[in-house]
């Protein structure tokens, strides 16, 4: 056996999995049980007692995700935002955190509408400018949150630079790597301490399960705290959710590669289109984060955004006219989605009203290009 760890395609099929020891079943059963039998002496020799604290499907998912990301331990939650909430729960009043000004809008709502009275000191900064992060950190800074590529403008954060600033400040660096997945980006290689994914998106990959995970590069008191938060605050994923996510992971590398290749083709098409004002895709050389993305990512992902000429009405008109794309929020599934981002984000949104976000699925890319071409026609006629 070689010492080299298996490649990600192999890990996606095998990590955390084994044939079922009692039947030889290739695919793990779903352990729909809340409780587990004790031995006569009162012990739990098989390691399971109650499904909030541990469940075989959850254990398999955590082992698989830790291996995919190259970390020590993964803690699975019932949603991506439950991971963020668990991290905020680890703070005490007066603690300071640094968060990107374009952080996932749900994270802002969580801070504002759930933890608003907790007296947490938050600095929102432009994470693409490490100097702003260096200026923002203080002795009370507990963590620096990054999200790259970001949502919806696909901005790229230099993970090595931010991890170094956090380390020097004695703070934990966190990367929400949902858009990139472990296939395209390895935050631990750049010094990041904790990686977060909304597994709702690419990792489960079929728009049928909501989940989240936090992965630690090393064991730490914070990671232990987050494990306790999972077990005793109780935002745990169900055995079926874990099983579905494991099923999705088998094809994660294949899906993400195809989606990235299709997104690049579509970004190039939109970039040349007369009805399009601007395209946001880190794979385009004109994108402000392209050079860092080339260094930090393997491909550029399946997400892109673009602004049409005009305003909200023109953007809505394009979204109304497409037929292969579905008008829906979320991302990372097999179906291509189109979304008018400002209207889902609500009144606090900083997203331009003429911006549409695309999640590229697994349909034939030429069908997707044709669909966008016909969707853009009414707007192009105005601008010819
Ligand atoms: C969707 C998303 C989240 C939130 O995850 P949920 O599973 O919806 O709770 C967090 N970060 C990013 C980048 C996301 O896209």
PDB file of C-alpha atoms and ligand atoms in Angstrom, residues 79-82 104 147 151 176 178-179 198-201 210-212 331, ligand 1:
ATOM      1  CA  UNK A  79     -28.278  23.072   8.085  1.00  0.00           C
ATOM      2  CA  UNK A  80     -25.457  25.370   7.049  1.00  0.00           C
ATOM      3  CA  UNK A  81     -26.813  28.144   9.245  1.00  0.00           C
ATOM      4  CA  UNK A  82     -26.961  25.781  12.244  1.00  0.00           C
ATOM      5  CA  UNK A 104     -24.250  35.041   2.786  1.00  0.00           C
ATOM      6  CA  UNK A 147     -16.604  33.048   2.223  1.00  0.00           C
ATOM      7  CA  UNK A 151     -22.446  35.220  -3.001  1.00  0.00           C
ATOM      8  CA  UNK A 176     -17.328  28.987   4.195  1.00  0.00           C
ATOM      9  CA  UNK A 178     -19.796  26.027   0.028  1.00  0.00           C
ATOM     10  CA  UNK A 179     -19.418  27.441  -3.514  1.00  0.00           C
ATOM     11  CA  UNK A 198     -23.825  24.138   3.518  1.00  0.00           C
ATOM     12  CA  UNK A 199     -24.107  20.482   2.407  1.00  0.00           C
ATOM     13  CA  UNK A 200     -27.550  21.466   1.097  1.00  0.00           C
ATOM     14  CA  UNK A 201     -25.746  22.663  -2.032  1.00  0.00           C
ATOM     15  CA  UNK A 210     -30.795  20.560   3.926  1.00  0.00           C
ATOM     16  CA  UNK A 211     -27.605  20.151   5.957  1.00  0.00           C
ATOM     17  CA  UNK A 212     -24.339  21.666   7.110  1.00  0.00           C
ATOM     18  CA  UNK A 331     -27.703  26.144  -5.811  1.00  0.00           C
TER      19      UNK A 331
HETATM   20  C1  LIG B   1     -26.928  28.217   1.520  1.00  0.00           C
HETATM   21  C2  LIG B   1     -25.699  28.790   2.120  1.00  0.00           C
HETATM   22  C3  LIG B   1     -25.526  28.854   3.504  1.00  0.00           C
HETATM   23  C4  LIG B   1     -26.624  28.425   4.463  1.00  0.00           C
HETATM   24  O1  LIG B   1     -26.846  27.063   4.443  1.00  0.00           O
HETATM   25  P1  LIG B   1     -28.271  26.390   4.743  1.00  0.00           P
HETATM   26  O2  LIG B   1     -27.984  24.945   4.540  1.00  0.00           O
HETATM   27  O3  LIG B   1     -29.274  26.985   3.809  1.00  0.00           O
HETATM   28  O4  LIG B   1     -28.598  26.721   6.168  1.00  0.00           O
HETATM   29  C5  LIG B   1     -24.345  29.368   4.002  1.00  0.00           C
HETATM   30  N1  LIG B   1     -23.357  29.801   3.184  1.00  0.00           N
HETATM   31  C6  LIG B   1     -23.493  29.756   1.855  1.00  0.00           C
HETATM   32  C7  LIG B   1     -22.374  30.256   0.997  1.00  0.00           C
HETATM   33  C8  LIG B   1     -24.658  29.253   1.270  1.00  0.00           C
HETATM   34  O5  LIG B   1     -24.790  29.224  -0.066  1.00  0.00           O
END
